[in-house]
Short mmCIF file of C-alpha atoms in Angstrom, two decimals:
data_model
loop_
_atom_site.label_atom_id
_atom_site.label_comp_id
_atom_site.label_asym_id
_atom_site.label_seq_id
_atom_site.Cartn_x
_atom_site.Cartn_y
_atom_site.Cartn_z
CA UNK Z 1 -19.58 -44.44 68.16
CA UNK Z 2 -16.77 -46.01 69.86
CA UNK Z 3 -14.67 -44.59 72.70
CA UNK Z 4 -10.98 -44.28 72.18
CA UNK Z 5 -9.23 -45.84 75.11
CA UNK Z 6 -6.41 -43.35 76.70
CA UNK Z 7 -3.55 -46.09 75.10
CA UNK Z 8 -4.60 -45.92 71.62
CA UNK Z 9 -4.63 -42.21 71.95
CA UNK Z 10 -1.10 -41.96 73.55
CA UNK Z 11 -0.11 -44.20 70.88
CA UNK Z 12 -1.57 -42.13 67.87
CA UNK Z 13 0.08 -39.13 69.47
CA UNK Z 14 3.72 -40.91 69.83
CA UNK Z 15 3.28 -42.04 65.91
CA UNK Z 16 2.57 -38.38 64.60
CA UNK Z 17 5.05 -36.89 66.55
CA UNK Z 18 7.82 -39.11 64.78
CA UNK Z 19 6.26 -38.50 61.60
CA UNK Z 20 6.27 -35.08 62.08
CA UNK Z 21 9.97 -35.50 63.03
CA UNK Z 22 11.47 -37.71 60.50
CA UNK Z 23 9.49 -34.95 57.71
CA UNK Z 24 11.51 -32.46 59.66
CA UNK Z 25 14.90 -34.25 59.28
CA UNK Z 26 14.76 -35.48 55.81
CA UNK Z 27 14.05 -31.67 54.87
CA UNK Z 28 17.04 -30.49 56.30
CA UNK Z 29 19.29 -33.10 55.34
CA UNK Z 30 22.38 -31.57 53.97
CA UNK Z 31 22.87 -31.71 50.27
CA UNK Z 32 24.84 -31.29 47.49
CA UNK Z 33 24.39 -30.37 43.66
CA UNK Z 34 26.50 -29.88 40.77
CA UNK Z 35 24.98 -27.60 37.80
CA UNK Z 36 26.42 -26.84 34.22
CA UNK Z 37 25.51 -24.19 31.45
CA UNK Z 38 25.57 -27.40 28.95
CA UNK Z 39 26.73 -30.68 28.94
CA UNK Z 40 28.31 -30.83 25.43
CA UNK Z 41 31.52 -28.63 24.47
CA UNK Z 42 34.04 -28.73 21.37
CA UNK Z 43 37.63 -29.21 21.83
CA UNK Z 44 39.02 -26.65 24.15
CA UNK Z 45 35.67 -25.06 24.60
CA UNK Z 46 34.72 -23.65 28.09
CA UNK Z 47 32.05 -24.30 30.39
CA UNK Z 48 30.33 -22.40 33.32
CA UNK Z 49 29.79 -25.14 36.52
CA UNK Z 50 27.65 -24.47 39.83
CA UNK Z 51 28.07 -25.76 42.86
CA UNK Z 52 25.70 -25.30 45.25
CA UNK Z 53 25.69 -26.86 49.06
CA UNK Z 54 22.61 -26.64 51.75
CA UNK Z 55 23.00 -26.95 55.17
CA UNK Z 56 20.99 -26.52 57.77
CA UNK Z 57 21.84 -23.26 59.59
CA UNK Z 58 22.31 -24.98 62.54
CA UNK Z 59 25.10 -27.22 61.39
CA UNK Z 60 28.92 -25.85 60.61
CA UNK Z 61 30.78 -27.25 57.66
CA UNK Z 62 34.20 -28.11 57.78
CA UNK Z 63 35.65 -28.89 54.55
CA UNK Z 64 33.77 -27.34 51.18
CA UNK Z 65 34.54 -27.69 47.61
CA UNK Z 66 38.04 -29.12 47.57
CA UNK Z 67 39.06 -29.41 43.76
CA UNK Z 68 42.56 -30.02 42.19
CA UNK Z 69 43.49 -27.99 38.84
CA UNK Z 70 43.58 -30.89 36.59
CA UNK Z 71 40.76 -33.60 36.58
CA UNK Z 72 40.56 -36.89 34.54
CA UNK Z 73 40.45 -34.98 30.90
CA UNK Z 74 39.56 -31.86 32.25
CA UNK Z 75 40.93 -28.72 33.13
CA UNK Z 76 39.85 -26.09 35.72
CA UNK Z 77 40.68 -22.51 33.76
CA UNK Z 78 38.94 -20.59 37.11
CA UNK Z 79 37.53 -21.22 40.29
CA UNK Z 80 35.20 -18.28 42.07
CA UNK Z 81 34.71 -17.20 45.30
CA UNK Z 82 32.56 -19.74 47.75
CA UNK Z 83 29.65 -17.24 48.13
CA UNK Z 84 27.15 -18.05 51.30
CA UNK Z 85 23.73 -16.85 51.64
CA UNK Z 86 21.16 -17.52 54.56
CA UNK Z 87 17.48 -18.88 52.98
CA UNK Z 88 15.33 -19.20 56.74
CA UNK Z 89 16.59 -22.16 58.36
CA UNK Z 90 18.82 -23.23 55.32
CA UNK Z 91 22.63 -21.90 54.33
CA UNK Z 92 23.03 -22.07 50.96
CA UNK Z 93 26.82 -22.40 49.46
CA UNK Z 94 27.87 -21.47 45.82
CA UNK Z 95 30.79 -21.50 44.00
CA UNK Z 96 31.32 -21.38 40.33
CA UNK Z 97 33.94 -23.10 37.69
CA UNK Z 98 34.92 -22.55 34.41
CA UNK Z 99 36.78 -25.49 32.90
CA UNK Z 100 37.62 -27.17 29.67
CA UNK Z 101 38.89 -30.48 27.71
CA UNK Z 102 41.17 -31.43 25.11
CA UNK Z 103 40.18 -35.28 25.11
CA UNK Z 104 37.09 -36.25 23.05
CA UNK Z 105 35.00 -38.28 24.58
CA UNK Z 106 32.71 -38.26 27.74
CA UNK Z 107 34.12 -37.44 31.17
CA UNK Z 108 32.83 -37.20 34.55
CA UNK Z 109 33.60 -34.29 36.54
CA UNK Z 110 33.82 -35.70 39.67
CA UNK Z 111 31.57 -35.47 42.88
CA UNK Z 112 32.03 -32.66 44.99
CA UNK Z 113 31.70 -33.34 49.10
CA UNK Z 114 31.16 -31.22 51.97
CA UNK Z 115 32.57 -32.01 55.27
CA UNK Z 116 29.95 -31.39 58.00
CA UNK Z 117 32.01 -32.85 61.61
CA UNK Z 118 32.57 -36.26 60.82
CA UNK Z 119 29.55 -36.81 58.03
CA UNK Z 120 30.71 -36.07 54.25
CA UNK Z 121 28.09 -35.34 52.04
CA UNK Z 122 28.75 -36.03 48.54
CA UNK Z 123 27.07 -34.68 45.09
CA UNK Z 124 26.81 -37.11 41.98
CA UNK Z 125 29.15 -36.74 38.71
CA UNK Z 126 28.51 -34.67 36.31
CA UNK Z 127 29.09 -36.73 32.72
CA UNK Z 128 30.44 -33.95 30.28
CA UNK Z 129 30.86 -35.23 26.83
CA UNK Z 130 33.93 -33.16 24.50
CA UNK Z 131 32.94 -33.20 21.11
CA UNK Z 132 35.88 -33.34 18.09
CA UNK Z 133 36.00 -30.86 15.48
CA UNK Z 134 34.54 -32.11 12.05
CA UNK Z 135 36.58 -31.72 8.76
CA UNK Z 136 34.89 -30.29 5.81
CA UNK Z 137 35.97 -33.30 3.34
CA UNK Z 138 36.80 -36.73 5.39
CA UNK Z 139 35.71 -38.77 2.20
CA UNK Z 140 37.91 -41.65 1.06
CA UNK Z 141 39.95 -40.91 -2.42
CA UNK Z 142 41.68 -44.03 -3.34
CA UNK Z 143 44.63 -44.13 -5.34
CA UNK Z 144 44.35 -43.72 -9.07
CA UNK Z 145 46.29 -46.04 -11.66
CA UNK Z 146 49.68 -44.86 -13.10
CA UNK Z 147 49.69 -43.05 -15.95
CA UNK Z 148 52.65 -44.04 -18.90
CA UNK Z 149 53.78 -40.53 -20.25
CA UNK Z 150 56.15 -40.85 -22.64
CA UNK Z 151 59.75 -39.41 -22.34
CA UNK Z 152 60.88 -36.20 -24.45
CA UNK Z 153 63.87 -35.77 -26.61
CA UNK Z 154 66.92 -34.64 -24.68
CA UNK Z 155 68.53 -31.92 -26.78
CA UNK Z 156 71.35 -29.46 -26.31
CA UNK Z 157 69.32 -26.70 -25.10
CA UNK Z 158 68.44 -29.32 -21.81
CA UNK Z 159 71.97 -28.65 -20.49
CA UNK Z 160 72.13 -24.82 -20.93
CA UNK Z 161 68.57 -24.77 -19.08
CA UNK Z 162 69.95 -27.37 -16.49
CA UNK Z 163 73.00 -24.69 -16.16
CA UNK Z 164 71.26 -21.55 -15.73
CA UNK Z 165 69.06 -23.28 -13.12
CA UNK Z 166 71.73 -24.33 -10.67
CA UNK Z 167 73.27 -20.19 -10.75
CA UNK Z 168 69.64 -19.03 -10.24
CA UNK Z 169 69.12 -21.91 -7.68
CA UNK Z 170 72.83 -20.97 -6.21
CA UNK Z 171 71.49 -17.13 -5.86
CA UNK Z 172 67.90 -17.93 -4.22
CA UNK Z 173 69.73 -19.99 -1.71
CA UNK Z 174 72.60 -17.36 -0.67
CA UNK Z 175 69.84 -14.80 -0.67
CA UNK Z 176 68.14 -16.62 1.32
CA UNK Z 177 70.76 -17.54 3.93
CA UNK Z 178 71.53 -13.83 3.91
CA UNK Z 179 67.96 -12.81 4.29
CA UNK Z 180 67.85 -15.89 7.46
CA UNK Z 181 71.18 -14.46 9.10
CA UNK Z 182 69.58 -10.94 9.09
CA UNK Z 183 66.64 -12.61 10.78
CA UNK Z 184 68.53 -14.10 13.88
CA UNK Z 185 70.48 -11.17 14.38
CA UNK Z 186 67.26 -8.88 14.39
CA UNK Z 187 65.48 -11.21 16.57
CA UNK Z 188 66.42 -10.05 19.83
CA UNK Z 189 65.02 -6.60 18.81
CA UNK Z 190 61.86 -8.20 18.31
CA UNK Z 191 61.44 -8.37 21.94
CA UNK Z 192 62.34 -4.71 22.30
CA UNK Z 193 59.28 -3.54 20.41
CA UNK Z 194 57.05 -5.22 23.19
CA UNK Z 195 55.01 -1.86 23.93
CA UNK Z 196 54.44 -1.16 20.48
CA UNK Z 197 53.25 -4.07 20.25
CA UNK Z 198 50.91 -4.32 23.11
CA UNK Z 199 49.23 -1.00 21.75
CA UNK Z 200 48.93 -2.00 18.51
CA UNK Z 201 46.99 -5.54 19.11
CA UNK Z 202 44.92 -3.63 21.62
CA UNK Z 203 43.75 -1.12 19.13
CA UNK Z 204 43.40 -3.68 16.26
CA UNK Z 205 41.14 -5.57 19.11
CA UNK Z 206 38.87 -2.31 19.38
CA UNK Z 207 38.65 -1.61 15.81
CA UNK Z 208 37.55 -5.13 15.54
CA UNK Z 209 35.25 -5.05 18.01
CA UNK Z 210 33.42 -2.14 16.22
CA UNK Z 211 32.71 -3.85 13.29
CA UNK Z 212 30.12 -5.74 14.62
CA UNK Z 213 30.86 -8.52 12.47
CA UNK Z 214 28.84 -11.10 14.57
CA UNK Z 215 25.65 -9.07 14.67
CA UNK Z 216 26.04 -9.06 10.84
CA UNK Z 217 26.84 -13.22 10.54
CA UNK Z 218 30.13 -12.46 9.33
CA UNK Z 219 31.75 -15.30 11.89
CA UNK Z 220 34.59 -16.24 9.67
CA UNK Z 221 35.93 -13.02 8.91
CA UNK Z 222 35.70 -12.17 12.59
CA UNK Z 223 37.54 -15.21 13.97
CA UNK Z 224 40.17 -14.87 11.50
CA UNK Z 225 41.13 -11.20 12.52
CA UNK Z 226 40.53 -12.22 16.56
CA UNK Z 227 43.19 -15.15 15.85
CA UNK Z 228 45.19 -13.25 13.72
CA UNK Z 229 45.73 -10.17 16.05
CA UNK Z 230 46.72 -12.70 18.42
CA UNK Z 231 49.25 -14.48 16.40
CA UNK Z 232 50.86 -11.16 14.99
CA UNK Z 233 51.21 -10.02 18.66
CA UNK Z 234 52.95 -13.22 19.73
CA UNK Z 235 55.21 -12.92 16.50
CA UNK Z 236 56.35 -9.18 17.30
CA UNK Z 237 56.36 -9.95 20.98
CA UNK Z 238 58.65 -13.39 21.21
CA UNK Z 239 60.15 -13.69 17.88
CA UNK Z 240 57.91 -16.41 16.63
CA UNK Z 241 56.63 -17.43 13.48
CA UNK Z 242 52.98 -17.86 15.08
CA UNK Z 243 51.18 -16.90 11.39
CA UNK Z 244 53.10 -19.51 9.74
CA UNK Z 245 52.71 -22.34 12.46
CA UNK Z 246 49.48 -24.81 13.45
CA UNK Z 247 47.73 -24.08 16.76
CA UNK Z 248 49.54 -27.28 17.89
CA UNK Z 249 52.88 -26.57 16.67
CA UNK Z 250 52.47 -22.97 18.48
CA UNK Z 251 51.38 -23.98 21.80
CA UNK Z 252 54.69 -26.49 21.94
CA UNK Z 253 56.43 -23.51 21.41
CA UNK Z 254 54.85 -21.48 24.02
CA UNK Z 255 54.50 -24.26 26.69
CA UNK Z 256 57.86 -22.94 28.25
CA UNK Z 257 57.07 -19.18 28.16
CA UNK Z 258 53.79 -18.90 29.20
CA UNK Z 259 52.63 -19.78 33.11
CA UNK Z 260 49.59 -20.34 34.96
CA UNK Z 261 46.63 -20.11 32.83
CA UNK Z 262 48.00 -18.75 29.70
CA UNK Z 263 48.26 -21.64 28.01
CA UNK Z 264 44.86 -22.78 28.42
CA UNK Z 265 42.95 -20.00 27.89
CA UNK Z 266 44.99 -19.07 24.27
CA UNK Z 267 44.86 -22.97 23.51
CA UNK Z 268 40.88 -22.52 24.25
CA UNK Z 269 40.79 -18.83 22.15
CA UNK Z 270 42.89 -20.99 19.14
CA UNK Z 271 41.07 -23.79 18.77
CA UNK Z 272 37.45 -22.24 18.48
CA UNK Z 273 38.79 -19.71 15.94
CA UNK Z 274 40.07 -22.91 14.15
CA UNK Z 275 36.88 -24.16 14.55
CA UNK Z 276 35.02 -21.50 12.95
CA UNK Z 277 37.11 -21.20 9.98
CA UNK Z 278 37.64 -24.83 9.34
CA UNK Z 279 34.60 -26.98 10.58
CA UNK Z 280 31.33 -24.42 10.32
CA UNK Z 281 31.21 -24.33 13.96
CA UNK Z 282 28.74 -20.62 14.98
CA UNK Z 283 29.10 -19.66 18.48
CA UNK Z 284 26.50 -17.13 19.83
CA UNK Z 285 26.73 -13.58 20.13
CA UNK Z 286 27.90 -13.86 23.49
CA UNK Z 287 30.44 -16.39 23.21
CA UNK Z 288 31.74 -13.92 20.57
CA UNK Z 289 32.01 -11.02 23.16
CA UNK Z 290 33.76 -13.45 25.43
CA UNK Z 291 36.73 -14.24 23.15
CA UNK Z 292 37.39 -10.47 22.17
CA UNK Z 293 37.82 -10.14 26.26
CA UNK Z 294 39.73 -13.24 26.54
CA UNK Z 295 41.63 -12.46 23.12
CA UNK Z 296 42.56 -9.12 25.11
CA UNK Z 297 43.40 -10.38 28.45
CA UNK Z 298 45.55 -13.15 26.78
CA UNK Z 299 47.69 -10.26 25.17
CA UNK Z 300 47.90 -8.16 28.11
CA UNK Z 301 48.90 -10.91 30.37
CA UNK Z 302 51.91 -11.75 27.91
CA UNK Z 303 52.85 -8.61 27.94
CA UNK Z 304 54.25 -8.95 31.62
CA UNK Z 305 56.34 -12.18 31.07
CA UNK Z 306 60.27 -11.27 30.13
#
């Protein structure tokens, strides 16, 4: 058996040591991840994101989780606390995000970098992909060939009918110009009746709630009252037609009144209920629970602007 000579074992030692070092470094490297509930959403869907940072506890960071509201397509509804936690030698940092999209298509939601001195450490995109809503019928129905139909006899009676349609056509339209008048003089008082109001949604919201219409797959016929409480509350509340107009045509409407969040979070509450009723679409049980709360907050949160 051969001797080993003091050099080869000093350099043995001096090679395990910085093995035994560099395994120590690249296991407390800093790092950062970026974590989602799921990765495909429908139009103005939300979705729950993670961040998460690890530091060693030895190292301070500067800078963490620096986000604007509005990304490339997306939309940051709400931002949590950055919550810190000590795991042995490692800090862990979390904060979570709740955003949404109005673009089809895929997006990255972009990396997410934590300043440690003067090193940045950066996490990798996140590709989310928005998903349109489906129409029940998009077939193609061409256009059929005219049709000859062959003219009637004019007679006298023509003229009296002709008559008697322009006086009843004469009283529909001063009726209605009455009835519109009385409208736009009333509307003001519309506003007044903003605690009545507020109660009212709020107790058509509970009565809703206990139902239980999503425990007994009746999704349709509990979308339809969730978006029609809101709609009647924003009618009574602001003096606007919101039963008789589109989700589109009633966020226009609202972009000037409402601040903040508002409009993203009823845009989000709208669309789904639009995409229950009109494209199939079945959200689970709890994203059911979470629109009655938003549906609520939504109405309570109007109920403060003047």
């Amino acid at each position: 058996m051969k001797k080993v000579s003091t050099i080869q074992f000093f350099v043995y030692s001096l090679f395990c040591c910085l093995g035994f070092i560099n395994s120590s470094l690249s296991q407390t490297q800093p790092s950062v991840a970026i974590t989602a509930s799921k990765n495909e959403i429908l139009l103005g869907e939300q979705i729950e994101l993670e961040v998460q940072a690890k530091i060693p506890a030895t190292l301070h960071a500067t800078e963490l989780f620096r986000l604007p509201d509005t990304l490339q397509h997306l939309e940051v509804l709400r931002r949590g606390p950055i919550d810190s936690s000590l795991d042995g030698s490692i800090k862990l940092y979390r904060q979570s995000f709740t955003i949404t999209g109005f673009d089809s298509g895929t997006w990255a939601f972009p990396a997410v970098a934590v300043k440690i001195r003067n090193n940045t450490y950066r996490s990798q995109p996140l590709p989310i992909t928005i998903l349109p809503v489906a129409l029940p019928d998009s077939s193609y129905h061409d256009i059929r060939e005219i049709i000859a139909v062959a003219k009637p006899p004019v007679d006298w009676w023509f003229w009296v009918v002709a008559v008697l349609s322009a006086i009843l056509l004469s009283i529909l339209v001063w009726l209605w110009w009455k009835s519109r008048t009385k409208k736009r003089e009333t509307a003001g008082a519309v506003q007044t009746d903003a605690p009545g109001a507020l109660a009212a949604a709020l107790q058509q919201l509970k009565e809703l709630q206990q139902q239980q219409l999503p425990e007994k797959g009746a999704l349709t016929a509990y979308y339809s009252g969730l978006g029609d409480i809101v709609r009647r509350y924003i009618q009574q509340r602001f003096g606007v037609r919101a039963l008789q107009h589109t989700t589109d045509e009633l966020l226009v409407q609202l972009h000037s009144t409402l601040r903040n969040e508002q409009p993203g979070k009823l845009a989000a509450l709208l669309r789904i209920a639009d995409a229950v009723k009109f494209a199939k679409f079945r959200p689970d049980t709890d994203q059911c629970s979470t629109d009655m709360e938003n549906a609520s907050l939504i109405i309570k949160a109007m109920d403060t602007l003047k």
